[in-house]
Amino acid sequence: MYCSTFKFSLGTSISEGLVTVGRFDGVHPSIACATTAGRILVHDPHHKPDDPEVRYLNINQTVSGLGVGALEDFRTKQYLFVGTQTNLLGYDVEANTDIFFKEVPDGVNTMVVGSLGENKTPMCIVGGNCTIQGFDPKGEEIFYTITGDNVSSLALGDVLEEGNNNLIVGSEDFELRVFKGEEVNVMLGDINIDGHKADHSSYGLENGTVGVYEGTNRLWRAKTKHRITALHSFDLNGDGISELLCGWSSGRFEVRSMEDGSVLYSDELGSCIAAIVISDYRMDGQEQVVCVTVDGEVRGYNRSMGEAQAAAIASMVARADEEQIQHLSQAKQELLQQLKNLEDNIKAAESVTSRSIFGTPLLGRRDSRAELKGKDSLSLKKRDSTANLGRQDSTGSLKRQGSSDSMQKKDKRGSLILRRQDSNGSYGSDAVVDSDGASESQTEINRNASVSCQIFANYINRTVVLSIQTSPGVFIRCVSVFGEQIFEEEAIMIHPKTPTEYVEVVINPKRNASAQLFIKTIVGTKYSVDHFHVFEEAMSFPRFALYAPVTTVANYEIIEPSGYVVCHIADRVNRILLWVNENFLINHPLDETLNETFLNFKTGVILTMKMKDGEFTLRTDDIEVAGEMIQDLCEFLQLSELESQIHFPKELVRLQESVNRVTEFDATRTKLTVAMADSANLIKTLVVRAEDARILSEIPSMKRFYRSLMSLNEELCGEYAKRVNNFNALLDCLKETNQIIQQP
Amino acid sequence: MSGDEIEFVRSDIHLIGPVSGRSLCLLPPPPGTKATQHVVVGDDGGTLQCLHLKRVDTAVADNKPILRIGLGAPQRNVLKEDIYVSTGNTIHEINRKIDVLIAEPIGCLSVEGGIWVAGTHSIMMYADKKEKYNYLNGDKVHDILADHITDNADPEAIVGCHDGHVRVVRKSTLLFEVETGAPVTALKRYSTKENSKDRTYLYGTASGGLGSVTVDSSQAKKGWTLPPSETLSAVNCISLWNNPTGPDHIVIGRDDGLLDVYAAGDTPLEPPRRISRVNVGESIQAMDVGMALEGEGQEIVLVTHSGKIVVFSGGRPVELIGSKPNTFVSNPLVKEQNDKRIKGLRSELEKLADKVEKAKVKYGKLSKEMVAVVPQYKVNHKFWFDAEGGVWLFSVELPMPLDSVLFQSNVPGLTVSDFDKSASITSTSPQTEENIEDENFYLGSGRILEQVNRAQFKVDTQEGKGGTLQAYVIPLTSPRSCQVVKIDIKPLPLHVRISEKEVENRQFHELSLTGAFSLSEMNAWLSLCLFNVPEILPKDIMDLYFRDSQTKTLLLCKYHDSTSALSIIKDIMTKEASVRGTLLNAVATVSDAAVADCLKMMHPRIERQCQLEKRVKFVVSLQELSTQGEDMSYLSPDNASLLRKADEILSEHKAMPHEMAKLTKMLHDMFIAKQKLRGRDTKSRMEELNRVLSDYSLEALTQLFCS
């Protein structure tokens, strides 16, 4: 429907995600992108005749963030902002001058330009390692906040529908946070955000998931095996509703519906899509969608359609009928199959039910026969309902014995008969009857089979276990469990060596997350070979399942944690108890005082909860856990604010330590920098003197100077390595400090 | 592709039960008339239906699946309008049963005066209801075509065989055979005029290839073959589309649902070019070209695995569509009909939904958990080797949408991954100690994301250990059931059988096995190690040639030159022989000359790859320099030429990203195998090998191997 309207190549490789489009002279749009070698390429199709079409800007450092925006009101001229791992540059492309240059010690991972909250002044917001900073046109920091982990994406949008922009932050700790001013307002758990665009907020994750939130509710999510590299929203089909544009690492460009995620259009570009931008790039008054790939290919998609395309669409509309018929007959076919399937099963069920009526009076006799034969009691026991049946039409079975050309045959009633390979010939015709009967139950699954699934804590191995137990006589061939965020690759499969009646799956999620587990249990009889029944079960996995209640076992030494949170909750106690029930693995009744102790199997963290006069006390030494739980509880009780007192002595000590270390590293850094400056001076002198010596043809002294220059160089390299190490240690420390501070 | 592309309009006309045979054809119109043709189609339930516009005549032939429908006439040069149907191991001439005594299900049949039929291996000709000739083929037969090549009264048979041959059989003897490289799955005579002297036949292969064979009374000659452009799936059926301006177009129905139309090349030796491709969505089982609807001109009528009968009409050049209103779809009469059909389908759907609901309730009473007791569908699966990519491909198809496919394998090193174009996500389960103990070397679950009936997966295997791969196929039905597909993985899965002609003069290692065993026993042991060993050893052929698709080394049934393959075969054979209690003397002679030969053969590849890796590094840096836009004249001529060829080099590297790793692994395996056959310890010397590889030269490598 949407055809690509133009394409050209930039002729160089582009870094993923580092592409933007801006009107640097206030009128004409240009594409700016970062190349893989630390340079910025500006492609200006509307350049003045004597200017080059492509200009380069050397940054000489790996570019890690690129943004564009007007920082002054009422002006259309836009500036380019370039972030690297150490600084932020504001650049006026038109005038070829820097507007500011700012050290950003936390690095720039991503950036966005716009206004936030009630303050309408536009600013350049950069996300670094755990920090988010906003800079005004002069390069002054006017906004600062921290978040849980390295920021991987940023977006602005009025998510809370209050008329002001909110900042949406995706970070590497699998969270999507919405900031209102500097306050965290909503937290939405999810995995590595890669890029998103406000409106409905859409998000794309590192693991190939793309989804859309309307406000704070997730509308849909879809998963593919590729990684999403670019996201944008744009009304490409002109129906007044924006579509979601996704660019994938595979080079696929997709247009999806915001409402349900269905793919409306797709195109294949040769390589990974670096970015999708929207601009009136051809300056014909029409906004276009522009896709840029890492190979430098640029493709534009237009909303409007040419005459030829319109004709093609007309013909497509004419074909819609045929397509509708196709869909309808597909649906019809599926229903027919389902009906046939059910009818076959009903038929088989009815024929067996009628037989088991005959079966009952003979039960005693058959049991005695089972004893006689003594061995393989299981299969003998299973002969019950049908052994007499074999007798009933034993002539038929005898006949069948003759035609031994196939293992499986259908008898007149349509049920399966499997000839047992090891049937002992000495039993004669009797054995045939038996084997017929036995095998009948061997392949047919008991109609009243069932499975029961349970999640429980195994105190001996300290694991959380999902167990699957079948009803007697039904054996599990394999199990597949699917759960978002629970398993390494979303799903796990268990395949016991021999069919069993009981299977355990150890669940060890990386983080506290509630999830739906979808369990497929493939069952048959002990002898089923190629046909099985599938039981499907959906279970919810409690968010804090790894915290096992330890009231039930006494042999744990419980040291009362020193840290605690106390808060007054006005809600009914029952609501809190309900929250505990839903989010922990509780299998005993809770009383009003709560008074529960939990042990985290993975980390060994102990947690106690108490409820007294509306006061909820949570004791634990891990401040992060406490924060997470209180947050979750608030969400459950729909409280937007909850006053609480906290006391975490251990955390304070840790914070102090880490602040001390930061100071230390910082001091070392300064010292090293000073030393380096000294050396730099020395180098200058040495070079000048060596060159002098060369001009004067004093080769020996020249050699000497150069030799000392070399040693100095080596020294500097060594110093540099030290500096790098120190800097990394400093960064780690800072990150830790930030994380401690950030914990609510 | 050139500008002669054509486009079709699809219409689904009818639904029948699942179809797994090649069971559809169009009855010829009475001579001299241009009436619409009847569609004869049979399904797995054994129902034979004859569709003519709105009328459907049903004849139940048997309750066995209908495998093949052929048209024929009792004599030559008479209009073929008798319907011959094969179900199980009998053949019916419609309403008249012909007793065919053949123990195997008859998958192929062709009538041309006499009836040629083929089971899995045996080929027979019947005339006047009596067996006249028979021939036992060395491997499975996939298709047969009866035709008069000579002036003989009885027709000859052209046979498409699993072992990659097209054979011509006259009476009870093999006349000619032509090598095709892959199992032949479909045959078609390429000239519709009955009396033409031209005997060209088209064949389609399991790996998606298409070729031509020309046969006259003295020889059979291979014509063109389609260049291997992409990994394609098996050709299930071939038809011809009458092209008024030249040779007929070739229509191909593939197993992955692609319907391709090719226009003949300009000369008889030039391969045809594709002019149209439509995706039907599920595998095309059988097809014919004729007039079935009231459309204008020819139509392609096909039946899919789930039993959809689809007609493609039009076949008009692409440019015309859009610029000129499509007469077929915009015809008001058709529009009205369509509306009526849509309405009818809707009401049918409602009724059906109601019925299903009732049945569910009923069954719910009988079985609380709705346990699926009766298997209700047939799994159509294929497992074939893509020699280009060096991977096996696995496809499953059901007559209904798939929910998921779970994989389990006891073969170490085997992994299953998604086929790029399929809509599935495979999650591999972590390899825990428990899994390894239970011999679950691979566990993975593939979820199917879209509503499709077919899914395709890549199976990466290593040479070494054999075993099975089990696929648990779960469809989207209720009650939900599951069927298992088991695939044998041979210990040498990457060896492809080749013909003697492809073997150059080469040095071989030798492993001789002597003992009191028969040739057929030997053959059975071999088939434990390798894919594509003929099930019945042909009397006169005793050498089987295989080529490793990775190392390109050869393996003979008696003479080999790949040490890796050799030591594995030794393991397997002695194991098997001791199981049988046969006394077996295995003598392995490792020939240094053969090693050197083999290394020499690999040398160009290794060298080229080493060079390439080096050049890629240069090119990337050079390119960066060049984007400065500065004067590049200071570059040395070497570097300048590198820069000029940059795109070439990069794309070459891109085409084979893992080539170097693959080569290194091959050399490692070969080195270990050689030391193993000599009974030496290998670990201490691996370091040395790595060192030699890091600074590659053929001499050093050969010396290391032969020392």
Short mmCIF file of N, CA and C in Angstrom, two decimals, chain B residues 232-300:
data_model
loop_
_atom_site.label_atom_id
_atom_site.label_comp_id
_atom_site.label_asym_id
_atom_site.label_seq_id
_atom_site.Cartn_x
_atom_site.Cartn_y
_atom_site.Cartn_z
N LEU B 232 15.28 -24.12 -1.60
CA LEU B 232 13.88 -24.28 -1.96
C LEU B 232 13.41 -25.64 -1.47
N SER B 233 12.13 -25.77 -1.38
CA SER B 233 11.65 -27.06 -0.90
C SER B 233 11.20 -27.92 -2.09
N ALA B 234 10.96 -29.17 -1.78
CA ALA B 234 10.74 -30.20 -2.80
C ALA B 234 9.69 -29.81 -3.84
N VAL B 235 9.91 -30.28 -5.05
CA VAL B 235 8.93 -30.11 -6.12
C VAL B 235 7.95 -31.26 -5.99
N ASN B 236 6.69 -30.96 -5.73
CA ASN B 236 5.70 -32.03 -5.59
C ASN B 236 5.03 -32.37 -6.91
N CYS B 237 4.85 -31.37 -7.76
CA CYS B 237 4.18 -31.65 -9.01
C CYS B 237 4.55 -30.63 -10.07
N ILE B 238 4.51 -31.08 -11.31
CA ILE B 238 4.86 -30.22 -12.44
C ILE B 238 3.69 -30.24 -13.44
N SER B 239 3.32 -29.08 -13.94
CA SER B 239 2.31 -29.02 -15.01
C SER B 239 2.79 -28.07 -16.08
N LEU B 240 2.09 -28.07 -17.18
CA LEU B 240 2.47 -27.19 -18.28
C LEU B 240 1.36 -26.21 -18.58
N TRP B 241 1.75 -24.99 -18.85
CA TRP B 241 0.82 -23.91 -19.16
C TRP B 241 1.03 -23.55 -20.61
N ASN B 242 -0.01 -23.68 -21.38
CA ASN B 242 0.11 -23.46 -22.82
C ASN B 242 0.41 -22.00 -23.12
N ASN B 243 1.55 -21.79 -23.77
CA ASN B 243 1.94 -20.45 -24.15
C ASN B 243 1.78 -20.33 -25.66
N PRO B 244 0.81 -19.53 -26.11
CA PRO B 244 0.52 -19.50 -27.56
C PRO B 244 1.69 -18.99 -28.38
N THR B 245 2.58 -18.22 -27.77
CA THR B 245 3.63 -17.61 -28.57
C THR B 245 4.94 -18.39 -28.55
N GLY B 246 4.99 -19.48 -27.87
CA GLY B 246 6.27 -20.19 -27.80
C GLY B 246 6.12 -21.49 -27.04
N PRO B 247 7.24 -22.02 -26.56
CA PRO B 247 7.15 -23.25 -25.79
C PRO B 247 6.32 -23.05 -24.52
N ASP B 248 5.76 -24.13 -24.04
CA ASP B 248 4.90 -24.04 -22.86
C ASP B 248 5.65 -23.53 -21.64
N HIS B 249 4.92 -22.83 -20.79
CA HIS B 249 5.47 -22.45 -19.49
C HIS B 249 5.43 -23.67 -18.58
N ILE B 250 6.35 -23.69 -17.63
CA ILE B 250 6.39 -24.81 -16.69
C ILE B 250 5.85 -24.34 -15.35
N VAL B 251 4.87 -25.04 -14.82
CA VAL B 251 4.28 -24.68 -13.54
C VAL B 251 4.73 -25.70 -12.51
N ILE B 252 5.22 -25.22 -11.38
CA ILE B 252 5.75 -26.12 -10.36
C ILE B 252 5.05 -25.87 -9.04
N GLY B 253 4.60 -26.95 -8.41
CA GLY B 253 4.00 -26.84 -7.09
C GLY B 253 4.99 -27.40 -6.09
N ARG B 254 5.33 -26.58 -5.10
CA ARG B 254 6.35 -27.00 -4.14
C ARG B 254 5.74 -27.39 -2.80
N ASP B 255 6.56 -28.08 -2.03
CA ASP B 255 6.10 -28.56 -0.73
C ASP B 255 5.90 -27.43 0.27
N ASP B 256 6.60 -26.31 0.11
CA ASP B 256 6.40 -25.22 1.05
C ASP B 256 5.31 -24.26 0.59
N GLY B 257 4.55 -24.66 -0.44
CA GLY B 257 3.39 -23.87 -0.83
C GLY B 257 3.66 -22.86 -1.91
N LEU B 258 4.88 -22.83 -2.44
CA LEU B 258 5.15 -21.87 -3.51
C LEU B 258 4.71 -22.46 -4.84
N LEU B 259 4.03 -21.64 -5.61
CA LEU B 259 3.62 -22.04 -6.95
C LEU B 259 4.44 -21.18 -7.91
N ASP B 260 5.36 -21.80 -8.63
CA ASP B 260 6.26 -21.07 -9.50
C ASP B 260 5.91 -21.33 -10.96
N VAL B 261 5.99 -20.30 -11.76
CA VAL B 261 5.81 -20.48 -13.19
C VAL B 261 7.10 -20.05 -13.89
N TYR B 262 7.61 -20.91 -14.76
CA TYR B 262 8.85 -20.62 -15.47
C TYR B 262 8.55 -20.55 -16.96
N ALA B 263 9.20 -19.63 -17.62
CA ALA B 263 9.11 -19.56 -19.08
C ALA B 263 10.35 -20.23 -19.64
N ALA B 264 10.16 -20.99 -20.71
CA ALA B 264 11.26 -21.75 -21.27
C ALA B 264 12.38 -20.81 -21.74
N GLY B 265 13.60 -21.31 -21.69
CA GLY B 265 14.73 -20.52 -22.17
C GLY B 265 14.68 -20.38 -23.68
N ASP B 266 15.54 -19.53 -24.19
CA ASP B 266 15.49 -19.25 -25.63
C ASP B 266 15.98 -20.43 -26.47
N THR B 267 16.93 -21.18 -25.92
CA THR B 267 17.38 -22.38 -26.62
C THR B 267 17.05 -23.58 -25.75
N PRO B 268 16.99 -24.75 -26.34
CA PRO B 268 16.62 -25.93 -25.54
C PRO B 268 17.59 -26.21 -24.39
N LEU B 269 18.81 -25.68 -24.49
CA LEU B 269 19.77 -25.98 -23.44
C LEU B 269 19.80 -24.91 -22.34
N GLU B 270 19.12 -23.84 -22.58
CA GLU B 270 19.13 -22.75 -21.62
C GLU B 270 18.07 -23.00 -20.54
N PRO B 271 18.41 -22.85 -19.28
CA PRO B 271 17.39 -23.08 -18.24
C PRO B 271 16.29 -22.04 -18.30
N PRO B 272 15.09 -22.41 -17.90
CA PRO B 272 13.98 -21.46 -17.95
C PRO B 272 14.13 -20.39 -16.87
N ARG B 273 13.40 -19.32 -17.00
CA ARG B 273 13.45 -18.27 -15.97
C ARG B 273 12.06 -18.10 -15.36
N ARG B 274 12.09 -17.73 -14.11
CA ARG B 274 10.83 -17.65 -13.38
C ARG B 274 10.08 -16.39 -13.77
N ILE B 275 8.80 -16.54 -14.02
CA ILE B 275 8.02 -15.36 -14.38
C ILE B 275 6.88 -15.11 -13.39
N SER B 276 6.70 -16.01 -12.45
CA SER B 276 5.66 -15.75 -11.47
C SER B 276 5.90 -16.60 -10.23
N ARG B 277 5.55 -16.08 -9.10
CA ARG B 277 5.62 -16.87 -7.87
C ARG B 277 4.47 -16.45 -6.96
N VAL B 278 3.70 -17.43 -6.53
CA VAL B 278 2.59 -17.17 -5.63
C VAL B 278 2.77 -18.10 -4.43
N ASN B 279 2.48 -17.61 -3.26
CA ASN B 279 2.53 -18.48 -2.10
C ASN B 279 1.12 -18.93 -1.75
N VAL B 280 0.91 -20.23 -1.83
CA VAL B 280 -0.42 -20.76 -1.57
C VAL B 280 -0.63 -20.89 -0.05
N GLY B 281 0.44 -21.01 0.70
CA GLY B 281 0.31 -21.06 2.15
C GLY B 281 0.46 -22.44 2.72
N GLU B 282 0.17 -23.47 1.97
CA GLU B 282 0.40 -24.83 2.44
C GLU B 282 0.84 -25.68 1.26
N SER B 283 1.37 -26.85 1.56
CA SER B 283 2.04 -27.58 0.50
C SER B 283 1.07 -27.98 -0.60
N ILE B 284 1.56 -27.86 -1.81
CA ILE B 284 0.75 -28.18 -2.98
C ILE B 284 0.93 -29.67 -3.25
N GLN B 285 -0.12 -30.44 -3.18
CA GLN B 285 0.01 -31.88 -3.32
C GLN B 285 -0.10 -32.33 -4.77
N ALA B 286 -1.06 -31.78 -5.48
CA ALA B 286 -1.25 -32.20 -6.85
C ALA B 286 -1.85 -31.04 -7.62
N MET B 287 -1.64 -31.05 -8.93
CA MET B 287 -2.09 -29.90 -9.70
C MET B 287 -2.30 -30.29 -11.14
N ASP B 288 -3.13 -29.50 -11.82
CA ASP B 288 -3.34 -29.70 -13.24
C ASP B 288 -3.68 -28.35 -13.85
N VAL B 289 -3.50 -28.25 -15.15
CA VAL B 289 -3.84 -27.00 -15.82
C VAL B 289 -4.97 -27.28 -16.80
N GLY B 290 -5.96 -26.42 -16.81
CA GLY B 290 -7.09 -26.62 -17.72
C GLY B 290 -8.12 -25.55 -17.47
N MET B 291 -9.35 -25.85 -17.77
CA MET B 291 -10.40 -24.88 -17.52
C MET B 291 -11.43 -25.48 -16.58
N ALA B 292 -11.48 -24.99 -15.36
CA ALA B 292 -12.39 -25.55 -14.38
C ALA B 292 -13.47 -24.56 -14.00
N LEU B 293 -13.14 -23.29 -14.07
CA LEU B 293 -14.13 -22.26 -13.74
C LEU B 293 -14.66 -21.69 -15.05
N GLU B 294 -15.58 -20.75 -14.92
CA GLU B 294 -16.09 -20.13 -16.14
C GLU B 294 -15.20 -18.98 -16.57
N GLY B 295 -14.00 -18.99 -16.10
CA GLY B 295 -13.09 -17.92 -16.47
C GLY B 295 -12.75 -17.99 -17.94
N GLU B 296 -11.85 -17.14 -18.31
CA GLU B 296 -11.45 -17.16 -19.70
C GLU B 296 -10.05 -17.75 -19.75
N GLY B 297 -9.87 -18.70 -20.58
CA GLY B 297 -8.53 -19.27 -20.76
C GLY B 297 -8.18 -20.27 -19.67
N GLN B 298 -6.88 -20.55 -19.62
CA GLN B 298 -6.40 -21.62 -18.76
C GLN B 298 -6.42 -21.23 -17.29
N GLU B 299 -6.49 -22.24 -16.47
CA GLU B 299 -6.40 -22.04 -15.03
C GLU B 299 -5.53 -23.15 -14.44
N ILE B 300 -4.91 -22.82 -13.31
CA ILE B 300 -4.17 -23.85 -12.58
C ILE B 300 -5.09 -24.33 -11.48
#
